[in-house]
CSV table of C-alpha atoms and ligand atoms in Angstrom, one decimal:
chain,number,residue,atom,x,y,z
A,4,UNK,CA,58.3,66.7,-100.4
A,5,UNK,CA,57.2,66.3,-97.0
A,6,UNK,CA,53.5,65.6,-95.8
A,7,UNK,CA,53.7,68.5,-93.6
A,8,UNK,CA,55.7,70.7,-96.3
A,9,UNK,CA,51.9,71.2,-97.6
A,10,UNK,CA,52.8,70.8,-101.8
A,11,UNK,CA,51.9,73.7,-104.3
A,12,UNK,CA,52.1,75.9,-101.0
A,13,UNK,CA,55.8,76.6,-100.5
A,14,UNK,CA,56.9,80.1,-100.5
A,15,UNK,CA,58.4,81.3,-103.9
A,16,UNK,CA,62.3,81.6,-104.0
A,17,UNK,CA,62.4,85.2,-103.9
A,18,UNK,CA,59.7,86.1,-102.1
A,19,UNK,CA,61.1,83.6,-99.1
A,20,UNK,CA,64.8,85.4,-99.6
A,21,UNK,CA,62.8,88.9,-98.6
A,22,UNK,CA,60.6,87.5,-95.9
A,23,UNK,CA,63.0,85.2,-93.7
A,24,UNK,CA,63.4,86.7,-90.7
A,25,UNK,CA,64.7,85.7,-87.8
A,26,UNK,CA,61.6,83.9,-86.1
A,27,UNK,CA,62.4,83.3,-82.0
A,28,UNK,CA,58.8,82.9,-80.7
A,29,UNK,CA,57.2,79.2,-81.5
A,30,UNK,CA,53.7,77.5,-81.0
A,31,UNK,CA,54.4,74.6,-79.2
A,32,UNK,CA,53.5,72.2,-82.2
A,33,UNK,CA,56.5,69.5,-82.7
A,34,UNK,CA,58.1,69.4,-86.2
A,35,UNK,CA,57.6,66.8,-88.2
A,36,UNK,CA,60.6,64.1,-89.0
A,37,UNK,CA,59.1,64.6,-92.9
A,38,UNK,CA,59.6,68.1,-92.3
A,39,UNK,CA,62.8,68.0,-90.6
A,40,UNK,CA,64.5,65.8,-93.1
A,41,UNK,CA,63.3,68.4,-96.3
A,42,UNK,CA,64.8,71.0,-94.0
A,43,UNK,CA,68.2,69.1,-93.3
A,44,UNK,CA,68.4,68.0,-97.2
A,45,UNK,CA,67.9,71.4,-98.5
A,46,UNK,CA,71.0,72.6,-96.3
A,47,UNK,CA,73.2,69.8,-96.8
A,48,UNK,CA,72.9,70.7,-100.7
A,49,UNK,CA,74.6,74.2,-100.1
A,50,UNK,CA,77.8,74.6,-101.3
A,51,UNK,CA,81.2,74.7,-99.8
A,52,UNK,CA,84.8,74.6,-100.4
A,53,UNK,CA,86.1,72.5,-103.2
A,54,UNK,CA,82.6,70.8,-102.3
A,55,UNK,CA,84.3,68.8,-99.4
A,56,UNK,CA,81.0,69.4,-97.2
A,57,UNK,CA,82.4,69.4,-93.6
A,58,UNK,CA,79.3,71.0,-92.5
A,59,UNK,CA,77.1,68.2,-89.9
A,60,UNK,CA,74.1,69.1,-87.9
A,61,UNK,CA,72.9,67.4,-85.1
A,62,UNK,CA,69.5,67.6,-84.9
A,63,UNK,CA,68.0,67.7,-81.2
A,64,UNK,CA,64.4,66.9,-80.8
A,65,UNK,CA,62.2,65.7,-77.2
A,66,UNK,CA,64.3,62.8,-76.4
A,67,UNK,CA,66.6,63.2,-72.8
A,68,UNK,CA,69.9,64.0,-74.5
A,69,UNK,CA,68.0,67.1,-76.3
A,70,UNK,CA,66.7,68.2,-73.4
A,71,UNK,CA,69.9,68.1,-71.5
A,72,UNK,CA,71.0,70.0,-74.5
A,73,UNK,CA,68.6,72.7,-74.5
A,74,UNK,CA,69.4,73.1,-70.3
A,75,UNK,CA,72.6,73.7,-71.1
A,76,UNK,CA,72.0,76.1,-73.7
A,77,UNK,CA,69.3,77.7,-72.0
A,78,UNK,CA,71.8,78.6,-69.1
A,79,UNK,CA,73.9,79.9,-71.5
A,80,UNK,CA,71.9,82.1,-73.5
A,81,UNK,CA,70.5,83.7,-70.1
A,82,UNK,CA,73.7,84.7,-69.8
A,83,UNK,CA,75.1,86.2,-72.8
A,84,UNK,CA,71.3,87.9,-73.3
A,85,UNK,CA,71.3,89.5,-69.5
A,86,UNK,CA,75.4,90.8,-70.5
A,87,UNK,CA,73.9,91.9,-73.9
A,88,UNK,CA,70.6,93.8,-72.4
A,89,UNK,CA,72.8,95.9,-70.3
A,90,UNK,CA,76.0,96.3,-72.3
A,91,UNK,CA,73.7,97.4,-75.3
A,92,UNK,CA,71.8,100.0,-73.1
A,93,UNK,CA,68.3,97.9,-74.1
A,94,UNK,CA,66.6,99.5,-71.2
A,95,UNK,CA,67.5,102.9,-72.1
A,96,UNK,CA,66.6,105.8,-73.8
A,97,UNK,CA,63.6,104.9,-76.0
A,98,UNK,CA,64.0,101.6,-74.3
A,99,UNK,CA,62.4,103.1,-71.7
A,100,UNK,CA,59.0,103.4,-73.8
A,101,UNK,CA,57.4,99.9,-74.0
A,102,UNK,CA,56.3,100.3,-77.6
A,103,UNK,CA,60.2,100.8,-79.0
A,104,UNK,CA,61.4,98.7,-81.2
A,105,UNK,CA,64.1,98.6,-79.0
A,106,UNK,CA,61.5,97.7,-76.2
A,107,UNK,CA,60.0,95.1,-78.5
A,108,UNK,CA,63.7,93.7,-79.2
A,109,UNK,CA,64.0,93.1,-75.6
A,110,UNK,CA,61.1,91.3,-75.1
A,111,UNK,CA,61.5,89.3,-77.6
A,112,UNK,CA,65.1,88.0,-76.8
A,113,UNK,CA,63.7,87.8,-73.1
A,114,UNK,CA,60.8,85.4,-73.9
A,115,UNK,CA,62.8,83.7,-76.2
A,116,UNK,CA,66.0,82.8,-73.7
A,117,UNK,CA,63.6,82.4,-70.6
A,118,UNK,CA,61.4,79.7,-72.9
A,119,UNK,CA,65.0,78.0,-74.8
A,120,UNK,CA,64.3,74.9,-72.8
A,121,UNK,CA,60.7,74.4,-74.6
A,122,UNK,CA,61.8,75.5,-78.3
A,123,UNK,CA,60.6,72.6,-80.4
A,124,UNK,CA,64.4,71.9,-82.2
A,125,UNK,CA,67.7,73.0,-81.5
A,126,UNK,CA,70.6,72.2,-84.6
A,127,UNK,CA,73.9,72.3,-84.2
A,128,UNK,CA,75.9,73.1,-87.1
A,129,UNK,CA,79.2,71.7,-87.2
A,130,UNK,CA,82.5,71.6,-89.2
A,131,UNK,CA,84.8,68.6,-89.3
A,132,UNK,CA,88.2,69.9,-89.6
A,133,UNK,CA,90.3,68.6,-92.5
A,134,UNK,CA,93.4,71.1,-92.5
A,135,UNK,CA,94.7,73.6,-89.7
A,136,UNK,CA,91.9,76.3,-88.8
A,137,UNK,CA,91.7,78.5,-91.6
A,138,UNK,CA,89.5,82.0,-91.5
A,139,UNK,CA,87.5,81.1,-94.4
A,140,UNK,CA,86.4,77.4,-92.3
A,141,UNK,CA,82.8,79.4,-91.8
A,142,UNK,CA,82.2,80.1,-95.1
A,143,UNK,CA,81.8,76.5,-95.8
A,144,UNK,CA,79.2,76.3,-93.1
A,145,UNK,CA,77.1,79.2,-92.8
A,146,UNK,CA,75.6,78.9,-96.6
A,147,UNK,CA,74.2,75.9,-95.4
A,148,UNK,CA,72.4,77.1,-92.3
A,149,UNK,CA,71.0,79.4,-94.3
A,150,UNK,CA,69.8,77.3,-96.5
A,151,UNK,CA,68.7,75.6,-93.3
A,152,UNK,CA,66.5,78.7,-92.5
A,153,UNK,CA,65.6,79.4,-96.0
A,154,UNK,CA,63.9,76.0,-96.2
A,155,UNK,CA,62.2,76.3,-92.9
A,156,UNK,CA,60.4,79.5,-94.5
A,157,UNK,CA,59.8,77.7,-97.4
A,158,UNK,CA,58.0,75.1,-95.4
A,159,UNK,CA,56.2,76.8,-93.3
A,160,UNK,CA,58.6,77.0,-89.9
A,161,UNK,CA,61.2,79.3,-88.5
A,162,UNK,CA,64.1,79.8,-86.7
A,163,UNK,CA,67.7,81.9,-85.8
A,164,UNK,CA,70.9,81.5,-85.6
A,165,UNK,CA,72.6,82.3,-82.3
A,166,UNK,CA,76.3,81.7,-81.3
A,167,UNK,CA,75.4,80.5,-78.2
A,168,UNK,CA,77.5,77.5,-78.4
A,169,UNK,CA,80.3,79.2,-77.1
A,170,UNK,CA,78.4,79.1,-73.8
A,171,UNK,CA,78.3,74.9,-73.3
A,172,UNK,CA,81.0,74.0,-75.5
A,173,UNK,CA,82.2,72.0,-72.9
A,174,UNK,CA,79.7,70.6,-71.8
A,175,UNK,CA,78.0,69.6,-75.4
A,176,UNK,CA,81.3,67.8,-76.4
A,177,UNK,CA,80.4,65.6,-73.6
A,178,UNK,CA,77.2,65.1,-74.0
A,179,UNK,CA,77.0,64.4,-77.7
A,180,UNK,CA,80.1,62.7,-78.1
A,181,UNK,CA,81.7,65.2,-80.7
A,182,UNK,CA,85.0,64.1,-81.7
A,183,UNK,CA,88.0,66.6,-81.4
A,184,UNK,CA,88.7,67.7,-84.9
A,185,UNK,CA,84.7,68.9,-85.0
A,186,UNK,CA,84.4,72.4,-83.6
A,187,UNK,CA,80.8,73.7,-82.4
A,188,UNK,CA,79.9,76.6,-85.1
A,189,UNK,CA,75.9,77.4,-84.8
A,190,UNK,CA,73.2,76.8,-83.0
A,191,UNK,CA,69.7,77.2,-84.8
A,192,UNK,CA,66.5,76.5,-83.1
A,193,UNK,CA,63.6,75.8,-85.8
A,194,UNK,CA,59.8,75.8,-84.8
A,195,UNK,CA,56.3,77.2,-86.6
A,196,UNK,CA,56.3,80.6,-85.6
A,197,UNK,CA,53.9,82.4,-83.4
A,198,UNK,CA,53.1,85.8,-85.7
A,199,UNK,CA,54.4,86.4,-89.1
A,200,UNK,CA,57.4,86.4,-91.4
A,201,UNK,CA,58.9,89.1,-93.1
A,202,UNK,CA,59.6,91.8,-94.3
A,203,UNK,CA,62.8,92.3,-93.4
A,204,UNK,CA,64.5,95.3,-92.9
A,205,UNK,CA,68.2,96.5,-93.6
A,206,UNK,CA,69.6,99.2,-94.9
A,207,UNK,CA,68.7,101.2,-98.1
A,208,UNK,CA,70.5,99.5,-100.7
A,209,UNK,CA,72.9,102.5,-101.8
A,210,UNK,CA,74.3,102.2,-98.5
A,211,UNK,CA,75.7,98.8,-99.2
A,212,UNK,CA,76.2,98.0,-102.9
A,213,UNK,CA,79.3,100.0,-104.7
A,214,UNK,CA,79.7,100.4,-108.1
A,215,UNK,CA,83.0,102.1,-109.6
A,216,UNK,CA,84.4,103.5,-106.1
A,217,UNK,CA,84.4,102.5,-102.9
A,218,UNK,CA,80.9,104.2,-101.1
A,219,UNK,CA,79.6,105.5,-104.4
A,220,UNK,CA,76.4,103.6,-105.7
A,221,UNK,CA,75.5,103.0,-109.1
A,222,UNK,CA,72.2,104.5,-110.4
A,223,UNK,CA,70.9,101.1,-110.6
A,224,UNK,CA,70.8,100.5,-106.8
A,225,UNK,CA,67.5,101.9,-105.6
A,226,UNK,CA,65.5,99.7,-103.2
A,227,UNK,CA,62.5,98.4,-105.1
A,228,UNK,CA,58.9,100.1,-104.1
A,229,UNK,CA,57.6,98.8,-100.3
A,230,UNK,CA,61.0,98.2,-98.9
A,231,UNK,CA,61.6,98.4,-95.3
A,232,UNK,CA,64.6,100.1,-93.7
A,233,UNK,CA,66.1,99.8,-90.1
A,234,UNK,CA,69.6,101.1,-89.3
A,235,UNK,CA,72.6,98.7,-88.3
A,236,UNK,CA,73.5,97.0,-85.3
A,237,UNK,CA,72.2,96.8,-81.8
A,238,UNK,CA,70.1,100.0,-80.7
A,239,UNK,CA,71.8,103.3,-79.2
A,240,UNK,CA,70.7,105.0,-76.2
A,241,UNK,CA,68.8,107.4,-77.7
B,24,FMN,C1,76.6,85.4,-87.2
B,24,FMN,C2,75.2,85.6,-86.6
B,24,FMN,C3,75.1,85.6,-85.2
B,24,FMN,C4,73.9,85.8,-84.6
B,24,FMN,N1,73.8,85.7,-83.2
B,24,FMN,C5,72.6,85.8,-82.6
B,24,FMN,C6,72.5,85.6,-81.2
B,24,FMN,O1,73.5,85.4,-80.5
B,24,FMN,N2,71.3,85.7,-80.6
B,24,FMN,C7,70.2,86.0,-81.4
B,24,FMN,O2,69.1,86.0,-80.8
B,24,FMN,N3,70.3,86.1,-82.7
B,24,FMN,C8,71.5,86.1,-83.3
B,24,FMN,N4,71.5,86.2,-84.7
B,24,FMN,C9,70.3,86.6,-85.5
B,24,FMN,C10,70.4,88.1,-85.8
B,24,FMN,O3,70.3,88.9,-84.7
B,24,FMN,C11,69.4,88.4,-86.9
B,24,FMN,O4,69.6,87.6,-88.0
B,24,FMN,C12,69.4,89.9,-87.2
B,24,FMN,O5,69.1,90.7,-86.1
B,24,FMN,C13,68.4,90.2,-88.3
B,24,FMN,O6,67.1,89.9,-87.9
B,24,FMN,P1,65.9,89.9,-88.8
B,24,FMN,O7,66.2,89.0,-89.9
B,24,FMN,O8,64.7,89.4,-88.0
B,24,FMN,O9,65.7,91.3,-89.4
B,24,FMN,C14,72.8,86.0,-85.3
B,24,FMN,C15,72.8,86.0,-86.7
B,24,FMN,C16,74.0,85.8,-87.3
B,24,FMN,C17,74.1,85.8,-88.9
């Protein structure tokens, strides 16, 4: 355990499943290497296929090459965020009240995406390629960048997951000298959050978890007392 991990005051397994959250707002305080490397060995222990772990993360720091890499990234996410904000009708309806959620939303993704360059680590989870592309190739990635964010909670930090890849691929190939059979799957940016964690809303558990038939719950799933609900997806107009 890390210096910076501060012992005896990590977050309790559960309690850090319920409060992870997806933290986009960071103080500008660097994160540690100690830190970093608890972070990066808790998600290189996640499972994966036949436990061939093709998952890598480059992690990207202060040096020139990681700022190159946030430019590029940064440019990116400008993009896809200013398509999203309009597509997804962010600035209307209740939008149009600056004390939303949906108003909140937009700020937030603003701020964050206009600030990308200065977020204090940006990971790039990867997947070397050992067979043709198969549909299930994520799901030997994705449990361990949530373990990735799991930890950071754990420790203290924060982050998201974005596909904003997509955006530089290019471009980051290039950069980072990422071999051919490697494709681009994540992109995480990890920092100590400005505000708090949790709790996180979703749904109200009967909405999601069948028992006998498909849409019917079973009497055992009621959310527990204190649980937070939001609907689905990206806001409506209304
Ligand atoms: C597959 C996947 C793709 C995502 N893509 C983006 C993204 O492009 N931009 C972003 O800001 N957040 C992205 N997220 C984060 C989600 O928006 C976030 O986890 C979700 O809204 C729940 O937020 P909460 O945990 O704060 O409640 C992504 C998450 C996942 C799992």
């Amino acid at each position: 355990m890390s210096e910076g991990a501060s012992p005896g005051q990590e977050v309790p397994l559960y309690e850090g499943l319920l409060t992870t959250r997806a933290i986009r707002r960071y103080t500008d305080e660097p994160v540690p290497d100690e830190v970093l490397r608890d972070i990066l060995f808790a998600a290189t222990r996640a499972p994966s296929g036949s436990n061939r772990q093709p998952f890598r993360f480059i992690v990207l720091t202060d040096g020139p090459v990681a700022r190159e890499a946030k430019r590029l990234l940064g440019e990116g996410a400008r993009g896809f965020w200013a398509a999203k904000r309009k597509a997804d009708g962010y600035d209307e309806g209740s939008g149009a009240d600056v004390d939303s959620p949906k108003a909140r939303m937009a700020r937030t993704m603003q701020h964050y995406v206009d600030t990308y360059e200065s977020v204090p680590v940006l990971i790039l989870a990867c997947f070397v390629h050992y067979r043709h592309t198969n549909y299930t190739d994520g799901a030997s990635v994705y449990p361990a960048c949530q373990n990735l964010l799991l930890a950071a909670r754990a420790l203290g930090y924060g982050g998201v997951m974005t596909g904003w890849q997509f955006a530089a691929d290019a471009e980051l190939r290039a950069l980072l000298h990422i071999p051919e059979e490697v494709d681009l799957m994540a992109t995480i940016t990890i920092g100590r959050p400005q505000g708090r964690h949790g709790p996180v809303r979703r749904r109200p558990l009967p909405e999601l978890v069948y028992g006998e038939q498909w849409g019917q719950a079973p009497a055992w799933a009621v959310d527990p007392p204190g649980a937070e609900h939001t609907a689905a997806g990206p806001p409506t107009a209304s």
